[in-house]
Tab-separated table of C-alpha atoms in Angstrom:
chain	number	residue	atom	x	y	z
A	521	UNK	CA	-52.100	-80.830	48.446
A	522	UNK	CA	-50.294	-77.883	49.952
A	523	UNK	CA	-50.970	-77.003	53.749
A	524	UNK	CA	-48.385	-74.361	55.749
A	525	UNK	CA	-47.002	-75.677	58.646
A	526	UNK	CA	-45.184	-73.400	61.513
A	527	UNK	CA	-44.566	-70.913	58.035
A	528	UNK	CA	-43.164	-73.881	56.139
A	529	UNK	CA	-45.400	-74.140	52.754
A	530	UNK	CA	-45.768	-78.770	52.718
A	531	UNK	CA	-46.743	-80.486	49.941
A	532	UNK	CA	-48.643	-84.038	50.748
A	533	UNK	CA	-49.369	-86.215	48.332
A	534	UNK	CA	-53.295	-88.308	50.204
A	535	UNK	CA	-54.398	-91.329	48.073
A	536	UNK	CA	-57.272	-93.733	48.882
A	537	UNK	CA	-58.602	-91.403	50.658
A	538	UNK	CA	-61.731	-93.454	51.905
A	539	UNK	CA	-60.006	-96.463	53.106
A	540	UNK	CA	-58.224	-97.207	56.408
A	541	UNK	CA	-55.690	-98.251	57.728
A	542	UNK	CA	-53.251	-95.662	56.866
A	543	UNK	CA	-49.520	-95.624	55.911
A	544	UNK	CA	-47.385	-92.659	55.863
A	545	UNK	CA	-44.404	-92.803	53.677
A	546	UNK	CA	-40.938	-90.266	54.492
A	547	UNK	CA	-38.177	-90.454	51.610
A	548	UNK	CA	-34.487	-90.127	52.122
A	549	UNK	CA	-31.719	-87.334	50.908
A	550	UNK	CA	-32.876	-85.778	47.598
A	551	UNK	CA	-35.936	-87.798	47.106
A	552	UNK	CA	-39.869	-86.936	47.316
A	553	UNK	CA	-43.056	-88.615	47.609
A	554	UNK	CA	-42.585	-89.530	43.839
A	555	UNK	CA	-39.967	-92.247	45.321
A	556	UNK	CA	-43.013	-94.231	46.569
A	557	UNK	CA	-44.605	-94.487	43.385
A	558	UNK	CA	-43.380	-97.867	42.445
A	559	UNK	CA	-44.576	-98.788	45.494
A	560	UNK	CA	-47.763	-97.509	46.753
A	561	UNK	CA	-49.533	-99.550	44.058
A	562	UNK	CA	-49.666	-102.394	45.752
A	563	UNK	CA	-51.596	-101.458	49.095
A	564	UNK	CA	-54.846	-100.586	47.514
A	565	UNK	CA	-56.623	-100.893	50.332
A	566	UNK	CA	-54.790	-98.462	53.066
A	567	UNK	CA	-54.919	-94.820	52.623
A	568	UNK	CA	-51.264	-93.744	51.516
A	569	UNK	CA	-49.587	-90.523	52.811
A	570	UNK	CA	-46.714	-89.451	51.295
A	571	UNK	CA	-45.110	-86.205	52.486
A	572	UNK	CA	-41.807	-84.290	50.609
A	573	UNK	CA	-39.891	-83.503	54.176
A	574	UNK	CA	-39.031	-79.735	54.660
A	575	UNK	CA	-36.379	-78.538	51.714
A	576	UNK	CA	-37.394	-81.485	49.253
A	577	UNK	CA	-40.030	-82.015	46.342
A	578	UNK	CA	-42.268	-79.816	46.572
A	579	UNK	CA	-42.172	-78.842	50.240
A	580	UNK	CA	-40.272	-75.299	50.536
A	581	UNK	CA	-36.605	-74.474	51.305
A	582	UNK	CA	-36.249	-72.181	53.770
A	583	UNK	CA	-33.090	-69.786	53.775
A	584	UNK	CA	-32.485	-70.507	58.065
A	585	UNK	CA	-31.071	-74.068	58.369
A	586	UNK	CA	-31.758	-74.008	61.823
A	587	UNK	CA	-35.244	-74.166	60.631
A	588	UNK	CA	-34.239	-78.145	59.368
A	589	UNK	CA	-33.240	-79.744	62.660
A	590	UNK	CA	-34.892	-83.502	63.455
A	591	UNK	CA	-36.638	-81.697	66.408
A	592	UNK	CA	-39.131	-79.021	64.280
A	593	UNK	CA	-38.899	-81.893	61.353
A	594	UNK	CA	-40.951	-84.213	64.275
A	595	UNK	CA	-42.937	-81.496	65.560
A	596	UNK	CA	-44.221	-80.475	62.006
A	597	UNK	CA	-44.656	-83.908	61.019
A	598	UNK	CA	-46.942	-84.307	63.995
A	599	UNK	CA	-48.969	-80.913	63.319
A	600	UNK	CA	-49.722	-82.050	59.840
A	601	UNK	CA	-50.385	-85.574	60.413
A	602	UNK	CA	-52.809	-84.400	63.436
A	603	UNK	CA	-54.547	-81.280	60.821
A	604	UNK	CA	-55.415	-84.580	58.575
A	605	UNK	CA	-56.973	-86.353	61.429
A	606	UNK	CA	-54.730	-88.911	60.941
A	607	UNK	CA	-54.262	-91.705	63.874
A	608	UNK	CA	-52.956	-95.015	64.607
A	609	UNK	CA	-50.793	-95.154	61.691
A	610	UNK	CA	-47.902	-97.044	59.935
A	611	UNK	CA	-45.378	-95.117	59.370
A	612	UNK	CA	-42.596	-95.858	57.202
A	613	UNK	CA	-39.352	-94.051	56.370
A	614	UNK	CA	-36.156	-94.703	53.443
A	615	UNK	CA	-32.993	-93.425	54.655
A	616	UNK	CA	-33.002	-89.854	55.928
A	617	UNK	CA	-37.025	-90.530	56.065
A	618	UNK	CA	-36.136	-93.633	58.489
A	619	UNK	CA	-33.860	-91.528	60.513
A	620	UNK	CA	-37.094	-89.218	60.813
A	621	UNK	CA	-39.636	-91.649	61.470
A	622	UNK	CA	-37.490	-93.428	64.332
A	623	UNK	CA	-36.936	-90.093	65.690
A	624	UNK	CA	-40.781	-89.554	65.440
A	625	UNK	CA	-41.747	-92.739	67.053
A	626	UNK	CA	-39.611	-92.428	70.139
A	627	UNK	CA	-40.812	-88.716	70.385
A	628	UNK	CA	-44.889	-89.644	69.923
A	629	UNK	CA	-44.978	-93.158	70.782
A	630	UNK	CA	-48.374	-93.398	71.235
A	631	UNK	CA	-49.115	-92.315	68.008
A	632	UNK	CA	-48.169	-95.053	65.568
A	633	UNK	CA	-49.400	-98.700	65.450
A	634	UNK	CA	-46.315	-99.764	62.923
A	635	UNK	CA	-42.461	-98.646	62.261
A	636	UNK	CA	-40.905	-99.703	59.094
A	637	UNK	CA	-37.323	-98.420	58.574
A	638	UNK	CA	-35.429	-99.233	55.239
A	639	UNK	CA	-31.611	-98.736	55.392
A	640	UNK	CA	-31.922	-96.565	58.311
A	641	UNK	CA	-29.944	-95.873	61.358
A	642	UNK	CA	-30.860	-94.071	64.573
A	643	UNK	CA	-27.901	-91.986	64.378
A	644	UNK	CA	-24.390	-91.450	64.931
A	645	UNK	CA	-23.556	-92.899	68.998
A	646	UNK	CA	-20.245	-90.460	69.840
A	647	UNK	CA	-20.076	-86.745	70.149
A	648	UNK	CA	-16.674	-87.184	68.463
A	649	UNK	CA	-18.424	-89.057	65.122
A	650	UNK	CA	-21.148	-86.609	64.942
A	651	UNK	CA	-19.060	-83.706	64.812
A	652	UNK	CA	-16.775	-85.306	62.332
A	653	UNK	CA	-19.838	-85.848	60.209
A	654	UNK	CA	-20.805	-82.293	60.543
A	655	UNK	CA	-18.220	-81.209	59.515
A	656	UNK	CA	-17.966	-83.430	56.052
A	657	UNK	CA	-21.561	-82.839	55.698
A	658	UNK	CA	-21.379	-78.839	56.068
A	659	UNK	CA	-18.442	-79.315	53.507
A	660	UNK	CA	-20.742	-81.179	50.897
A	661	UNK	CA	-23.851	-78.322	51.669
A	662	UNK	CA	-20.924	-75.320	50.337
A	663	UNK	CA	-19.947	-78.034	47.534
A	664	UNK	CA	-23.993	-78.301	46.538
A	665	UNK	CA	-24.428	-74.157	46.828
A	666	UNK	CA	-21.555	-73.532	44.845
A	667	UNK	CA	-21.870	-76.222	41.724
A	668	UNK	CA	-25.278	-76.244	41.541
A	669	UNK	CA	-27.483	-79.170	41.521
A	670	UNK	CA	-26.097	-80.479	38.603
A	671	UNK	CA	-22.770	-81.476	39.369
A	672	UNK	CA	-24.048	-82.419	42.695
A	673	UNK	CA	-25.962	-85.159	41.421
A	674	UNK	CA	-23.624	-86.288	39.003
A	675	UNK	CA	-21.159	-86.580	41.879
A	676	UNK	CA	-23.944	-88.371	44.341
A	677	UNK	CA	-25.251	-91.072	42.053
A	678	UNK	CA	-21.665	-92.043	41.473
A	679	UNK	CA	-21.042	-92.793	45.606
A	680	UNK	CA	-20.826	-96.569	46.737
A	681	UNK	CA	-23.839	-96.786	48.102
A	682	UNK	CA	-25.056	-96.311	44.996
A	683	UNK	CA	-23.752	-98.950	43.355
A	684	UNK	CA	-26.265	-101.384	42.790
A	685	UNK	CA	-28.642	-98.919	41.036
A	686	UNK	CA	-26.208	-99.016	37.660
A	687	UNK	CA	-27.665	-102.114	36.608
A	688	UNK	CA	-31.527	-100.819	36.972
A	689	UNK	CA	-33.245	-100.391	33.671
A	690	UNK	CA	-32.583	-97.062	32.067
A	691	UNK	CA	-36.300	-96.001	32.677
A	692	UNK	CA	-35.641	-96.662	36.405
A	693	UNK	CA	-32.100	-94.571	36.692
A	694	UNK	CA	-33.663	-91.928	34.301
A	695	UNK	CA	-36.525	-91.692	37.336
A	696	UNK	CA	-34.330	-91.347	39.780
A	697	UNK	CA	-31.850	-88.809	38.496
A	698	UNK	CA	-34.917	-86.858	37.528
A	699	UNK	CA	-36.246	-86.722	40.909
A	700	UNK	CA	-32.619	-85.729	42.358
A	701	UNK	CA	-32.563	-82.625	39.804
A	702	UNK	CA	-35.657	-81.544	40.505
A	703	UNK	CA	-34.619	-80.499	44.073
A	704	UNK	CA	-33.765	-76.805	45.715
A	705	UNK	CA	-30.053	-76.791	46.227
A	706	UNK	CA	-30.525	-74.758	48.698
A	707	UNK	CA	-32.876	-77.295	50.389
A	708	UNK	CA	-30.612	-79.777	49.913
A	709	UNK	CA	-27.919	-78.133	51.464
A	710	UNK	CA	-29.601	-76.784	54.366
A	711	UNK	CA	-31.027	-80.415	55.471
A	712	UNK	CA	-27.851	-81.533	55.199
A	713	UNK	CA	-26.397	-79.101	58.100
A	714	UNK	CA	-30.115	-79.087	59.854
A	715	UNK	CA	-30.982	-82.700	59.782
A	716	UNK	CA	-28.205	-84.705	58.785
A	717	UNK	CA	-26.986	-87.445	60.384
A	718	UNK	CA	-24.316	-85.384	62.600
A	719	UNK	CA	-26.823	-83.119	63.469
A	720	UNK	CA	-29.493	-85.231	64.701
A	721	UNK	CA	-29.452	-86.547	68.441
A	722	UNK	CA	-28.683	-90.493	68.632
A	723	UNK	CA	-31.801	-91.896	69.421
A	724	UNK	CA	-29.678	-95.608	69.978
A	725	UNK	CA	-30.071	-95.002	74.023
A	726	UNK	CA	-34.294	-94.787	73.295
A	727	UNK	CA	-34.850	-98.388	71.278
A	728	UNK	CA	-34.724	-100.613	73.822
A	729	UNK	CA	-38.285	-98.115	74.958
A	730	UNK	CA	-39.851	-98.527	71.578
A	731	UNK	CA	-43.159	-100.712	72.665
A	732	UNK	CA	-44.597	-101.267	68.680
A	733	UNK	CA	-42.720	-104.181	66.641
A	734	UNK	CA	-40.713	-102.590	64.268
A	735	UNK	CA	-39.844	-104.236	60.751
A	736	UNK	CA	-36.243	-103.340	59.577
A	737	UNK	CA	-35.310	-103.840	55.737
A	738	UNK	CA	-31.981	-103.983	54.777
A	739	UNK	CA	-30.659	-105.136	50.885
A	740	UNK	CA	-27.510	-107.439	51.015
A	741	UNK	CA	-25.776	-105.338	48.512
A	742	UNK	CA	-25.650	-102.231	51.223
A	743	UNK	CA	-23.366	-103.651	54.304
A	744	UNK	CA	-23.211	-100.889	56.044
A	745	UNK	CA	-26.475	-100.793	57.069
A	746	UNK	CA	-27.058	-104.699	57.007
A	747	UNK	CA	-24.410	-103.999	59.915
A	748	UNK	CA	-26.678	-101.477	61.508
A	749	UNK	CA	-29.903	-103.214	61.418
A	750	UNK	CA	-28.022	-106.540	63.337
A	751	UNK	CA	-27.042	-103.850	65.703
A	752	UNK	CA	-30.178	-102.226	65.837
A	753	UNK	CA	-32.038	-105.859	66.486
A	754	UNK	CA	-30.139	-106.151	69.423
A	755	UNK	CA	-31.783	-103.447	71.457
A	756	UNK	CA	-35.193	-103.141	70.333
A	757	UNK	CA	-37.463	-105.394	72.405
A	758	UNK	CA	-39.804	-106.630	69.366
A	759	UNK	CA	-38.537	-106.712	66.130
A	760	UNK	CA	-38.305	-108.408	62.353
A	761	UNK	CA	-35.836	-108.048	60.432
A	762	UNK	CA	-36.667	-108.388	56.599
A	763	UNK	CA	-33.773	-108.930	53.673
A	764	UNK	CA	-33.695	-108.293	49.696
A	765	UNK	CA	-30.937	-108.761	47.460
A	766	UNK	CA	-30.600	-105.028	46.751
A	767	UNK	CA	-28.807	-102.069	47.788
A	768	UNK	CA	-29.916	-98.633	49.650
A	769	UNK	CA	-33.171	-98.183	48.232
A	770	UNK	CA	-34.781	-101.503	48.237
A	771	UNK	CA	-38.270	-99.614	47.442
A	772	UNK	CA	-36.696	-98.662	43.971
A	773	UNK	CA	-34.625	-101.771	43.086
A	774	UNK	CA	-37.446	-104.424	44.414
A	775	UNK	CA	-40.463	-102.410	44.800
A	776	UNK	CA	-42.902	-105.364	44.262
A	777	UNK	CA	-40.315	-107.643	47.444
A	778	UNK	CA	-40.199	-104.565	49.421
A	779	UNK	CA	-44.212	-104.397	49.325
A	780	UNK	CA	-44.442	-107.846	49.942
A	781	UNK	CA	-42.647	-107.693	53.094
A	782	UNK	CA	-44.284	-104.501	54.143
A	783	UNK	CA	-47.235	-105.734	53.530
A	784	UNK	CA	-46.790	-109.179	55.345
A	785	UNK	CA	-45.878	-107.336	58.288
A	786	UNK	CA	-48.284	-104.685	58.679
A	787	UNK	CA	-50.846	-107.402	58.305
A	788	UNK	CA	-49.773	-109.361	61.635
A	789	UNK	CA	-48.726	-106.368	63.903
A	790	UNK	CA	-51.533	-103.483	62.043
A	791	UNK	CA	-54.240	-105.250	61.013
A	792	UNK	CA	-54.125	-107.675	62.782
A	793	UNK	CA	-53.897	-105.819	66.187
A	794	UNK	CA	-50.753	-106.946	68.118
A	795	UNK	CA	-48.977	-104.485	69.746
């Protein structure tokens, strides 16, 4: 479904739409809510939200990229999530999607009963290394708006972190590099200088405030962020830490693992009411 949002046209993708529970799903950089498909199977019995963030899928690219900072990315997640009548959720972000969904839950903290974050970080913690990574991103943005989409994707599945997906089967990779050409460059771009991870505030100083348990996924092939999430253990107050031999995207290179654990956790601090 389509629903406008503070003049932003959003496309959400609502399934099981008469059960409860519910878990709301946030991609990372060039994905949509097609990268939960593999996934989303396997919880039959929560309603599933899946939502292409502002400039991705099917969710519109504005021209202003001021219009793609983490602050109006929260605020119209909240405005959409509150037009569905949707509370006391699980909400559970890839990536850039993780990066949003930490930022949500220490902005709305009494909205959300569960926090997953897959390879995620909650930011950059020095002025000096955010502007740094301004500037490369900002740099990669002209790079996407003057190749086209094309050659930026044949250049961004080809990046270390990457890796690991090389040896998915072909239908897999074909999935994914579908979903990456699908997007706006100009979307791309934009979230990139609006939302990216030099732009965003560091929300490391607001963990150790986080009340709800949070699960943390990392994939032993990725250890950069295996190196964040031990970081990120050590100031949250409750906490699991889950691991799959994967890369980045655990979702796409285990998605039957990465439910399992989800699922497993959602069941002892969702369902089963702990705080």
């Amino acid at each position: 479904m389509e629903m406008e949002i503070a003049g932003v046209r959003y496309y959400v993708e609502v399934l099981n739409t008469d059960k409860a529970p519910t878990i709301v799903f946030l991609h990372g950089f060039t994905g949509s809510s097609k990268t939960w498909d593999e996934v989303v199977k396997f919880f039959p019995d929560y309603k599933i939200v899946q939502v292409d963030l502002i400039g991705h899928g099917r969710t519109e690219s504005p021209e202003d990229s001021a219009r793609y900072t983490m602050e109006r990315q929260i605020d119209d997640l909240d405005v959409l999530l509150r037009h569905l009548k949707i509370d006391d959720f699980a909400l559970v972000g890839y990536s850039m999607g993780g990066r949003t969904a930490l930022a949500y839950a220490c902005t709305h903290p009494e909205r959300l009963r569960a926090l997953v974050l897959e390879s995620s970080s909650p930011g950059l913690k020095t002025v000096s290394d955010r502007l740094e990574r301004q500037q490369r991103d900002s740099e990669l943005a002209l790079k996407i708006l003057a190749n086209g989409i094309a050659s930026f994707v044949n250049s961004w599945e080809n990046i270390p972190l990457f890796n690991s997906q090389k040896s998915l089967p072909v239908n897999v990779r074909q999935a994914v590099r579908a979903e990456r050409l699908s997007q706006n460059p100009l979307g791309l771009a934009n979230s990139l200088i609006g939302m990216g991870t030099g732009s965003q505030s560091s929300y490391w100083g607001k963990l150790n405030k986080l009340e709800v348990t949070v699960l943390l996924l990392s994939g032993t092939l990725d250890p950069k962020f295996m190196a964040i999430a031990d970081e990120i253990k050590q100031a949250l107050p409750k906490v699991q830490h889950g691991v799959i031999e994967a890369g980045h995207a655990l979702h796409v290179e285990k998605p039957a693992e990465f439910a399992t654990m989800v699922k497993e956790y959602l069941s002892l601090y969702y369902r089963g009411g702990k705080s």
